[in-house]
Amino acid sequence: MNRQITLAARPIGYPKETDFKLVETPIPKPDDGHVLLKTLYLSVDPYMRGRMNAARSYAANVEHNEVMVGGVIAEVIESKHSHFQVGDIVNANIGWQEYGVSGVDGLRKIDPSIAPISTGIGILGMPGLTAYVGLLEVGKLQDGENVFVSGAAGAVGSVVGQIAKIKGCRVVGSAGTDEKIDYIVDELGFDAAFNYKNVTDYQAKLAELCPDGIDVYFDNVGGQITDAVFPNLRVKGRVVICGQISQYNLEKPETGPRFLWHLITQRARIEGFLVFDFVDRHADALIQMAEWITQGKLKYRETIAEGGIEKAPAAFISMLKGGNIGKQLVKIADPS
Amino acid sequence: MNRQITLAARPIGYPKETDFKLVETPIPKPDDGHVLLKTLYLSVDPYMRGRMNAARSYAANVEHNEVMVGGVIAEVIESKHSHFQVGDIVNANIGWQEYGVSGVDGLRKIDPSIAPISTGIGILGMPGLTAYVGLLEVGKLQDGENVFVSGAAGAVGSVVGQIAKIKGCRVVGSAGTDEKIDYIVDELGFDAAFNYKNVTDYQAKLAELCPDGIDVYFDNVGGQITDAVFPNLRVKGRVVICGQISQYNLEKPETGPRFLWHLITQRARIEGFLVFDFVDRHADALIQMAEWITQGKLKYRETIAEGGIEKAPAAFISMLKGGNIGKQLVKIADPS
């Protein structure tokens, strides 16, 4: 049998485990041109919270009793397409389930010789690509600029900060535990960082840690930390909106200070993006990041929940609350 | 004697006439390479409100007892530079005064054969250029897109909407009187418009008037009208921040709903700009707009305060409160 996690109820505020349901269905059969996949690692990501809502989003949202969406690392266990063989390890989008059938368009083969296969949904997958294209293509980062990253210890933020360091920038980050702060400064080489739970005046803290102002702000978080960036933005500054995790689980939408006038005085830009809009850059980005990993310039950490598919809801909720350092994964099975 | 308007007090909220002071000084003498100018028309513009504050702005703010900044149309009455002759009509930045000395770098000769000289600080001056570069260079307007303009009957907004119509776009505007709404629809050819003082649910009104959503929003106003744009923004939408006049005269900063998450779902961009950052486009833009005026494709209206320099504060305050249709000017003197 195939075990799946479906959406049982649309969450109000933070999701609860009861918003999900574990169901069993027969293992599907692949049609011609398709493959049957066995999930090894499941990715849980902030964007999935949006898919649980009924509200408009950039993709079709998950309906009641539908399998939760998501990327996986999987093993091909039956192939009806000549490009994929049994035993191949692939990145696929079959959602929160142990087995799934996929066409080959969304499949990407993973080379286990470069890095552990789990990185294919981490630093060498969607989160790493998000950091890369967001910082370089949307943020148009220039060598030597001043960069601030919120959510800096997460799967995306930790890569953003390191790429900026590789580009010779001065990098400051924020995160929510002292352990994360130590990690991004001591292990990843950020120039400075602060634990936002221990700071009350974010604007003053940013002015202190970014004395020359901020050229590029990579925003994973939104809310009050983002408010504090605008008065610290340099002329021609860029604010890259990657995520707004502080806002996803509010029971009532927040209000905040109006800040658009800063964009006039600073001739600044705010821009949101989706990694899928930059598919033409993905192959080059993966080659570059794999090289940086091999050279030891790009480091990563994973927070892996063990215990199979039934642990996915708890791992997802924990990630939304900042329980992870680096990429949050759920281990579903070992490769054969 | 030369009569000048200086800053007497930094305003709290809307400026009052007592925040300004009329002073008399001797008419200055031009050094070599300079000209002595006699002001004919003075421009009063929303940006001047920011210069009256002590807060950080993109340009040095006006200090107590300094002459208020601003652009003028003036006549050269004494020249110590070979490029300018007595009798030339020029656009200059000598501020709120009857006479002023200027170097020649900031001077632009006005050709009275194209349009009345007053347009040199209006549709064929800073406001017209602001509309042109903001819509085309910052907004990257494409033919046939859906455009919304706030402050649509003002010096900038009225030009924005007409350029968008020339580019084959569908154009909706907002303004604050029924007379302005009639003007922009009946005379300027906007497809639809609404008086924001008679509408409570801006989001629903925009959804009604822009049923296909908004590709480019040209924002002169900020505040609640701007809030209502984000849920109506199309994918790859652009929000051009030109002004935020609703915010300039608040005694206490406003808060508003957070909207940055819309930029992710819509992969949208918000960008502020200053017309001075596009000087390399100004000459071409003026040629193009003069041609459109000659062809009858681009219309304009001016609201001219009569009575000389002492009427400038009242005209400025009236403009901040929406008293003008098209460009607000103050007539200072007739040409000789």
mmCIF file of N, CA and C in Angstrom, chain B residues 84-133:
data_model
loop_
_atom_site.group_PDB
_atom_site.id
_atom_site.type_symbol
_atom_site.label_atom_id
_atom_site.label_comp_id
_atom_site.label_asym_id
_atom_site.label_seq_id
_atom_site.Cartn_x
_atom_site.Cartn_y
_atom_site.Cartn_z
ATOM 1 N N PHE B 84 23.603 82.910 -23.399
ATOM 2 C CA PHE B 84 22.292 83.457 -23.018
ATOM 3 C C PHE B 84 22.271 84.961 -23.243
ATOM 4 N N GLN B 85 21.172 85.389 -23.849
ATOM 5 C CA GLN B 85 21.019 86.807 -24.177
ATOM 6 C C GLN B 85 19.883 87.399 -23.356
ATOM 7 N N VAL B 86 19.962 88.671 -23.129
ATOM 8 C CA VAL B 86 18.857 89.376 -22.470
ATOM 9 C C VAL B 86 17.586 89.134 -23.286
ATOM 10 N N GLY B 87 16.517 88.784 -22.595
ATOM 11 C CA GLY B 87 15.260 88.490 -23.277
ATOM 12 C C GLY B 87 14.989 87.012 -23.461
ATOM 13 N N ASP B 88 16.026 86.176 -23.325
ATOM 14 C CA ASP B 88 15.795 84.727 -23.409
ATOM 15 C C ASP B 88 14.853 84.292 -22.286
ATOM 16 N N ILE B 89 13.984 83.355 -22.641
ATOM 17 C CA ILE B 89 13.106 82.747 -21.639
ATOM 18 C C ILE B 89 13.701 81.398 -21.263
ATOM 19 N N VAL B 90 13.852 81.166 -19.970
ATOM 20 C CA VAL B 90 14.521 79.941 -19.524
ATOM 21 C C VAL B 90 13.747 79.267 -18.391
ATOM 22 N N ASN B 91 13.999 77.980 -18.260
ATOM 23 C CA ASN B 91 13.591 77.207 -17.087
ATOM 24 C C ASN B 91 14.799 77.176 -16.153
ATOM 25 N N ALA B 92 14.590 77.580 -14.899
ATOM 26 C CA ALA B 92 15.704 77.655 -13.948
ATOM 27 C C ALA B 92 15.223 77.207 -12.575
ATOM 28 N N ASN B 93 16.177 77.040 -11.686
ATOM 29 C CA ASN B 93 15.824 76.594 -10.332
ATOM 30 C C ASN B 93 16.300 77.614 -9.306
ATOM 31 N N ILE B 94 15.671 78.757 -9.330
ATOM 32 C CA ILE B 94 16.109 79.816 -8.411
ATOM 33 C C ILE B 94 15.178 79.952 -7.211
ATOM 34 N N GLY B 95 14.145 79.127 -7.141
ATOM 35 C CA GLY B 95 13.298 79.129 -5.951
ATOM 36 C C GLY B 95 12.238 80.217 -5.964
ATOM 37 N N TRP B 96 11.635 80.405 -4.791
ATOM 38 C CA TRP B 96 10.474 81.294 -4.666
ATOM 39 C C TRP B 96 10.946 82.734 -4.487
ATOM 40 N N GLN B 97 11.299 83.388 -5.586
ATOM 41 C CA GLN B 97 11.717 84.782 -5.502
ATOM 42 C C GLN B 97 11.523 85.467 -6.855
ATOM 43 N N GLU B 98 11.515 86.785 -6.804
ATOM 44 C CA GLU B 98 11.229 87.548 -8.022
ATOM 45 C C GLU B 98 12.447 87.662 -8.937
ATOM 46 N N TYR B 99 13.626 87.656 -8.343
ATOM 47 C CA TYR B 99 14.866 87.760 -9.113
ATOM 48 C C TYR B 99 15.869 86.768 -8.541
ATOM 49 N N GLY B 100 16.698 86.249 -9.410
ATOM 50 C CA GLY B 100 17.731 85.362 -8.894
ATOM 51 C C GLY B 100 18.872 85.248 -9.879
ATOM 52 N N VAL B 101 20.042 84.955 -9.354
ATOM 53 C CA VAL B 101 21.215 84.722 -10.187
ATOM 54 C C VAL B 101 21.390 83.216 -10.342
ATOM 55 N N SER B 102 21.780 82.810 -11.535
ATOM 56 C CA SER B 102 21.972 81.383 -11.777
ATOM 57 C C SER B 102 23.195 81.160 -12.643
ATOM 58 N N GLY B 103 23.924 80.074 -12.357
ATOM 59 C CA GLY B 103 24.887 79.563 -13.323
ATOM 60 C C GLY B 103 24.107 78.986 -14.496
ATOM 61 N N VAL B 104 24.804 78.592 -15.551
ATOM 62 C CA VAL B 104 24.080 78.173 -16.749
ATOM 63 C C VAL B 104 23.830 76.668 -16.810
ATOM 64 N N ASP B 105 24.431 75.921 -15.903
ATOM 65 C CA ASP B 105 24.252 74.466 -15.960
ATOM 66 C C ASP B 105 22.795 74.041 -15.809
ATOM 67 N N GLY B 106 22.086 74.685 -14.905
ATOM 68 C CA GLY B 106 20.710 74.272 -14.657
ATOM 69 C C GLY B 106 19.697 74.957 -15.555
ATOM 70 N N LEU B 107 20.172 75.754 -16.515
ATOM 71 C CA LEU B 107 19.244 76.529 -17.357
ATOM 72 C C LEU B 107 18.855 75.763 -18.618
ATOM 73 N N ARG B 108 17.593 75.895 -19.000
ATOM 74 C CA ARG B 108 17.130 75.315 -20.260
ATOM 75 C C ARG B 108 16.324 76.377 -20.979
ATOM 76 N N LYS B 109 16.723 76.688 -22.223
ATOM 77 C CA LYS B 109 15.985 77.704 -22.989
ATOM 78 C C LYS B 109 14.617 77.181 -23.386
ATOM 79 N N ILE B 110 13.627 78.034 -23.303
ATOM 80 C CA ILE B 110 12.249 77.688 -23.654
ATOM 81 C C ILE B 110 11.933 78.301 -25.011
ATOM 82 N N ASP B 111 11.370 77.489 -25.911
ATOM 83 C CA ASP B 111 10.977 77.976 -27.238
ATOM 84 C C ASP B 111 9.500 78.342 -27.209
ATOM 85 N N PRO B 112 9.178 79.645 -27.210
ATOM 86 C CA PRO B 112 7.772 80.056 -27.061
ATOM 87 C C PRO B 112 6.922 79.700 -28.270
ATOM 88 N N SER B 113 7.552 79.231 -29.363
ATOM 89 C CA SER B 113 6.761 78.917 -30.557
ATOM 90 C C SER B 113 6.065 77.565 -30.440
ATOM 91 N N ILE B 114 6.510 76.706 -29.519
ATOM 92 C CA ILE B 114 5.924 75.362 -29.395
ATOM 93 C C ILE B 114 4.654 75.386 -28.566
ATOM 94 N N ALA B 115 4.724 76.073 -27.439
ATOM 95 C CA ALA B 115 3.598 76.100 -26.510
ATOM 96 C C ALA B 115 3.832 77.289 -25.583
ATOM 97 N N PRO B 116 2.815 77.727 -24.858
ATOM 98 C CA PRO B 116 3.021 78.837 -23.924
ATOM 99 C C PRO B 116 4.207 78.560 -22.998
ATOM 100 N N ILE B 117 4.929 79.618 -22.672
ATOM 101 C CA ILE B 117 6.169 79.420 -21.903
ATOM 102 C C ILE B 117 5.918 78.761 -20.554
ATOM 103 N N SER B 118 4.718 78.926 -19.999
ATOM 104 C CA SER B 118 4.424 78.327 -18.687
ATOM 105 C C SER B 118 4.537 76.804 -18.722
ATOM 106 N N THR B 119 4.349 76.197 -19.900
ATOM 107 C CA THR B 119 4.450 74.727 -19.981
ATOM 108 C C THR B 119 5.871 74.236 -19.713
ATOM 109 N N GLY B 120 6.832 75.154 -19.720
ATOM 110 C CA GLY B 120 8.225 74.770 -19.457
ATOM 111 C C GLY B 120 8.461 74.304 -18.029
ATOM 112 N N ILE B 121 7.527 74.610 -17.128
ATOM 113 C CA ILE B 121 7.588 73.989 -15.797
ATOM 114 C C ILE B 121 6.371 73.080 -15.600
ATOM 115 N N GLY B 122 5.705 72.750 -16.699
ATOM 116 C CA GLY B 122 4.532 71.881 -16.620
ATOM 117 C C GLY B 122 4.713 70.677 -17.507
ATOM 118 N N ILE B 123 3.853 70.587 -18.507
ATOM 119 C CA ILE B 123 3.872 69.388 -19.341
ATOM 120 C C ILE B 123 5.178 69.261 -20.129
ATOM 121 N N LEU B 124 5.811 70.396 -20.447
ATOM 122 C CA LEU B 124 7.117 70.344 -21.128
ATOM 123 C C LEU B 124 8.251 70.681 -20.158
ATOM 124 N N GLY B 125 8.042 70.315 -18.904
ATOM 125 C CA GLY B 125 9.076 70.534 -17.890
ATOM 126 C C GLY B 125 9.110 69.353 -16.944
ATOM 127 N N MET B 126 9.483 69.611 -15.724
ATOM 128 C CA MET B 126 9.687 68.538 -14.748
ATOM 129 C C MET B 126 8.488 67.609 -14.605
ATOM 130 N N PRO B 127 7.259 68.127 -14.453
ATOM 131 C CA PRO B 127 6.136 67.177 -14.279
ATOM 132 C C PRO B 127 5.902 66.290 -15.499
ATOM 133 N N GLY B 128 5.976 66.875 -16.687
ATOM 134 C CA GLY B 128 5.801 66.075 -17.898
ATOM 135 C C GLY B 128 6.891 65.028 -18.040
ATOM 136 N N LEU B 129 8.136 65.424 -17.769
ATOM 137 C CA LEU B 129 9.250 64.474 -17.839
ATOM 138 C C LEU B 129 9.106 63.374 -16.802
ATOM 139 N N THR B 130 8.590 63.750 -15.629
ATOM 140 C CA THR B 130 8.363 62.758 -14.569
ATOM 141 C C THR B 130 7.380 61.700 -15.050
ATOM 142 N N ALA B 131 6.292 62.154 -15.668
ATOM 143 C CA ALA B 131 5.305 61.216 -16.197
ATOM 144 C C ALA B 131 5.936 60.310 -17.248
ATOM 145 N N TYR B 132 6.679 60.918 -18.152
ATOM 146 C CA TYR B 132 7.247 60.187 -19.289
ATOM 147 C C TYR B 132 8.247 59.119 -18.844
ATOM 148 N N VAL B 133 9.248 59.528 -18.072
ATOM 149 C CA VAL B 133 10.268 58.542 -17.685
ATOM 150 C C VAL B 133 9.720 57.557 -16.657
#
